[in-house]
Short mmCIF file of C-alpha atoms in Angstrom, two decimals:
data_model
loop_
_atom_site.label_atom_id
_atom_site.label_comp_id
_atom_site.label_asym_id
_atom_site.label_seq_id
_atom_site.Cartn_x
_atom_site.Cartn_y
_atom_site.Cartn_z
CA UNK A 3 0.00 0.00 0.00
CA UNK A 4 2.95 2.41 0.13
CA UNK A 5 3.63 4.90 -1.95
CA UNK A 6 6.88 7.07 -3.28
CA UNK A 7 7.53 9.60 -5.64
CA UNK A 8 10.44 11.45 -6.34
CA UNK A 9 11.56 14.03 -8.87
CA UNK A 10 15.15 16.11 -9.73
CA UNK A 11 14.80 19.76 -9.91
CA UNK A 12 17.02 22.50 -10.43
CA UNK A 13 18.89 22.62 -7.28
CA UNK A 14 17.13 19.95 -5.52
CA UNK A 15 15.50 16.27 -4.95
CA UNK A 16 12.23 16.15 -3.75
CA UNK A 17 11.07 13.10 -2.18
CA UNK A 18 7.01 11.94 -0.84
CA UNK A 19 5.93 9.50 0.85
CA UNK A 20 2.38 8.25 2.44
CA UNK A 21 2.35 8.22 6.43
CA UNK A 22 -0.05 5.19 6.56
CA UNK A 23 1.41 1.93 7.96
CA UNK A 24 -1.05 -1.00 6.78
CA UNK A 25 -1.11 -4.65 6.83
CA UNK A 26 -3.55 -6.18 5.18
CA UNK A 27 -7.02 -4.43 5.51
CA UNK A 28 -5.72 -2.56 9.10
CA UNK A 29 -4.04 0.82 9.05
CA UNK A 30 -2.08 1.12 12.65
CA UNK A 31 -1.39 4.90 12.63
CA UNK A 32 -1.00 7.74 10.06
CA UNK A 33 2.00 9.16 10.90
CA UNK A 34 4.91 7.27 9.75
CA UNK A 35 7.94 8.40 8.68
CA UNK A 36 9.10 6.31 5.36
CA UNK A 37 11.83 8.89 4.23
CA UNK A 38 15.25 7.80 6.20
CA UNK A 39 18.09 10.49 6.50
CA UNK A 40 21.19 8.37 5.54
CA UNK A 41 23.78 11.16 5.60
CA UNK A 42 23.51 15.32 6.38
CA UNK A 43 22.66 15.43 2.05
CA UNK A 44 21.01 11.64 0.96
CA UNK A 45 17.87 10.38 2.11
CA UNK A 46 16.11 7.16 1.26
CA UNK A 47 12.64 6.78 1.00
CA UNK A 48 10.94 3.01 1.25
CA UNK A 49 8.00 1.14 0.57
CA UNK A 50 7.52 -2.73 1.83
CA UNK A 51 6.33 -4.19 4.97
CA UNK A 52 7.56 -2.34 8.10
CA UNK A 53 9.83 -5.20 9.55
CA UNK A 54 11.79 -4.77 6.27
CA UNK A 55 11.59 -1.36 5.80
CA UNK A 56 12.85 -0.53 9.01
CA UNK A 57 16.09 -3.28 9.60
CA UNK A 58 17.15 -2.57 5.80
CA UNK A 59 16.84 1.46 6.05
CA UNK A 60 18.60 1.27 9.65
CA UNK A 61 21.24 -1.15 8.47
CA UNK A 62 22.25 0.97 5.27
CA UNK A 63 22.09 4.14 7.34
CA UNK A 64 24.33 2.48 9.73
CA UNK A 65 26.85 1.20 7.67
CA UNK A 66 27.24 4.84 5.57
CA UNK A 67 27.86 6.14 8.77
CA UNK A 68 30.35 3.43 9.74
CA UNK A 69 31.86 4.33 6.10
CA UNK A 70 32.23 8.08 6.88
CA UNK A 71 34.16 7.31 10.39
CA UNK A 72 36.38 4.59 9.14
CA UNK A 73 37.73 6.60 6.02
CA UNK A 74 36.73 10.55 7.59
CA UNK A 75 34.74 11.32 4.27
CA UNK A 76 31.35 10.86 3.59
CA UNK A 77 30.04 8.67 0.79
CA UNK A 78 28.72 10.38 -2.88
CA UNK A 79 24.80 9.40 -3.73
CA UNK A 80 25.93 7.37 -6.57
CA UNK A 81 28.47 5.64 -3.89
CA UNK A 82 25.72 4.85 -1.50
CA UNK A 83 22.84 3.96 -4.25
CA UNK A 84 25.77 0.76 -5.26
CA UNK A 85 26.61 0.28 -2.00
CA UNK A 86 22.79 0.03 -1.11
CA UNK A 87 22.26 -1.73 -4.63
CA UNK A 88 24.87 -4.48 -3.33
CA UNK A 89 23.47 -4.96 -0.63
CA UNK A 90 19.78 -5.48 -1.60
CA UNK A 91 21.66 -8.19 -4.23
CA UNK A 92 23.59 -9.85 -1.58
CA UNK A 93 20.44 -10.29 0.99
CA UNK A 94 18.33 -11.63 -2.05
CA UNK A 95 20.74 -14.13 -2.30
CA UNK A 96 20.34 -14.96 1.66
CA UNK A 97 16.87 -13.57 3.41
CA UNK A 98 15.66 -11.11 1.28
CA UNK A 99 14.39 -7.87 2.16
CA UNK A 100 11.13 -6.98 0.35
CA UNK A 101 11.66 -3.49 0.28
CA UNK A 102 11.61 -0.71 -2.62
CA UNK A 103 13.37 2.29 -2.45
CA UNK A 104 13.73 6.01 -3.84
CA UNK A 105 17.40 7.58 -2.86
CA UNK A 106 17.82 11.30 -3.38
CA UNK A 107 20.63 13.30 -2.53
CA UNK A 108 23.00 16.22 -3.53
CA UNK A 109 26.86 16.76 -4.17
CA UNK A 110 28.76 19.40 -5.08
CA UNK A 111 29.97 18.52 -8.01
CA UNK A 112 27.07 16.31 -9.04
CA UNK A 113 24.32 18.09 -7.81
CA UNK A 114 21.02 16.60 -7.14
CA UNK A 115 20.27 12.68 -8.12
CA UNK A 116 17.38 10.61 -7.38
CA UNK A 117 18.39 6.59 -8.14
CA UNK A 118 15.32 4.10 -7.93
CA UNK A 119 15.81 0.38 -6.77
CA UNK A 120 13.65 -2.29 -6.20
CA UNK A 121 13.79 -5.41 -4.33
CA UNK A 122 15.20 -7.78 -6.27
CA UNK A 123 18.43 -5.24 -6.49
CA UNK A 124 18.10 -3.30 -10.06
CA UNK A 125 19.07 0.30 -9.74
CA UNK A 126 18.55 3.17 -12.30
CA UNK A 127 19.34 6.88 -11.85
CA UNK A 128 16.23 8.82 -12.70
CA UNK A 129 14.61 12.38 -13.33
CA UNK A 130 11.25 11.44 -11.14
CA UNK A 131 10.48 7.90 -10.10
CA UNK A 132 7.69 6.42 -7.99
CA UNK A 133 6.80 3.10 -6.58
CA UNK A 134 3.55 1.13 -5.70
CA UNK A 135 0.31 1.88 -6.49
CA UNK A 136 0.77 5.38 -6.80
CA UNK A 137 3.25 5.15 -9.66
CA UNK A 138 -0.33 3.71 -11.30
CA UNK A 139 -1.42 7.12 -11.10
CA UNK A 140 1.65 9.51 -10.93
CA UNK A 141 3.69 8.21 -13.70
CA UNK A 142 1.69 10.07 -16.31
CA UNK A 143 1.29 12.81 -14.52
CA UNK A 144 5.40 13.23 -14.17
CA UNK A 145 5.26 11.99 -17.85
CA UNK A 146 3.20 14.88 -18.83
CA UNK A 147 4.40 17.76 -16.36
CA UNK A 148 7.66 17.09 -15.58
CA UNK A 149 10.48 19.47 -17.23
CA UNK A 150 14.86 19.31 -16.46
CA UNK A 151 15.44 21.98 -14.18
CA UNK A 152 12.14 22.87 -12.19
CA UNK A 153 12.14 25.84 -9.31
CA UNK A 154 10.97 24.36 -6.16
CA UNK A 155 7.58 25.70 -6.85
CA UNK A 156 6.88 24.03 -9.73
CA UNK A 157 8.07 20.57 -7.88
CA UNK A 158 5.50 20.85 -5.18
CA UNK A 159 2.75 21.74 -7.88
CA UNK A 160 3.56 18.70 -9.83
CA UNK A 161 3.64 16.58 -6.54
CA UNK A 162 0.95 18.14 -5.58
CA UNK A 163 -1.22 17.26 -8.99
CA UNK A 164 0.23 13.53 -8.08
CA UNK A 165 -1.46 13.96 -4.44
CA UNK A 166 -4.75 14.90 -5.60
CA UNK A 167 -5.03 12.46 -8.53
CA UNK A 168 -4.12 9.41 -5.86
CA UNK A 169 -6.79 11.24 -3.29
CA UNK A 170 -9.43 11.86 -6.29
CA UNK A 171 -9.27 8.40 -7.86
CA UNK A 172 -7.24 5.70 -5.76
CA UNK A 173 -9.73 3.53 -4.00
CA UNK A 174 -7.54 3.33 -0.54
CA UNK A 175 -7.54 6.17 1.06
CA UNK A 176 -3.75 7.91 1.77
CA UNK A 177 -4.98 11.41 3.66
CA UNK A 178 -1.30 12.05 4.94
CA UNK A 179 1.89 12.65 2.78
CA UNK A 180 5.42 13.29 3.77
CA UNK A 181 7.87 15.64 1.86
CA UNK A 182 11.45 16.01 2.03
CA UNK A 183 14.29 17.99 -0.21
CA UNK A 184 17.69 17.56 -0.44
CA UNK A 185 19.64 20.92 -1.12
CA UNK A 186 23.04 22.09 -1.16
CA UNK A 187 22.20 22.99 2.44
CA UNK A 188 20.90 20.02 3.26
CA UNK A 189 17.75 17.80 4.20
CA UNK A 190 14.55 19.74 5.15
CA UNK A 191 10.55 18.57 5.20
CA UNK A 192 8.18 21.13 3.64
CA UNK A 193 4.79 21.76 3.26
CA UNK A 194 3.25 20.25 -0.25
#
């Protein structure tokens, strides 16, 4: 039932996520957090049952953060999308995680990235990317909208469009959404 979108703008990555956690035909609570903060600049947001979710988002946040002590310099996006890649290969190979993720973040000499992965380990770097149902509904709507080098405003229009199609036409309802950016400054939640 989860549901992620993502999208590269001009200076940032923007990153949603519902709050619902569901199993089966129960919603627990409405105010989940999905979107992890690996590092001060690269965020992960994840869809899958919660057991997974959680152990696989704490263990890679972890283990970038064992990576910045040991060698005193932090890892790149594109370093910790492989690293996470690798690892969501490895454990499908052992007990896999069912887990789908968006990663976002921004370097300096980069810029701002958004890589999508699922769960049986396939990674892609991507302009806007979404996962579960929502990407039912969204995809077209990032299809049609979407333009290289949005302002922020024109990001949380388009996610918002992508909010009000799932809350107009999706037959489960998702009330509460989460948003995070990535900037040259750093990781921040807005207001969509």
């Amino acid at each position: 039932m989860d549901i992620l979108l993502g999208l590269v703008g001009k200076d940032y990555v923007m990153t949603v996520a519902d709050r619902a956690q569901a199993r089966s035909i129960v919603v627990f609570k409405h105010d989940e957090d999905k979107i992890f903060e690996l590092d001060s600049k690269i965020i992960m947001a994840t869809a899958g049952p919660q057991g997974d979710r959680a152990n696989f988002a704490e263990y890679i946040q972890r283990n970038i953060q064992l990576y910045k002590y040991r060698n005193d310099l932090p890892l790149t996006t594109k370093g910790a999308a492989n690293f996470t890649r690798t690892e969501l290969a490895t454990f499908l190979r052992k007990s896999p995680y069912q887990v789908n993720l968006l990663m976002a973040g921004h370097d300096k000499k980069v810029g701002p990235s958004l890589y999508y992965m699922d769960y049986l380990g396939s990674m892609h770097k991507m302009d806007f990317g979404a996962h579960g149902y929502g990407s039912y509904f969204c995809l077209s709507i990032f299809d049609r909208y979407f333009k290289k080098d949005m302002s922020l405003e024109q990001g949380k229009e388009l996610m918002q469009k992508c909010i009000k199609e799932l809350q107009t036409r999706f037959l489960i309802n998702c009330p509460k959404f989460i948003c995070k950016i990535v900037t040259a400054e750093g990781t921040k939640v807005i207001d969509i």
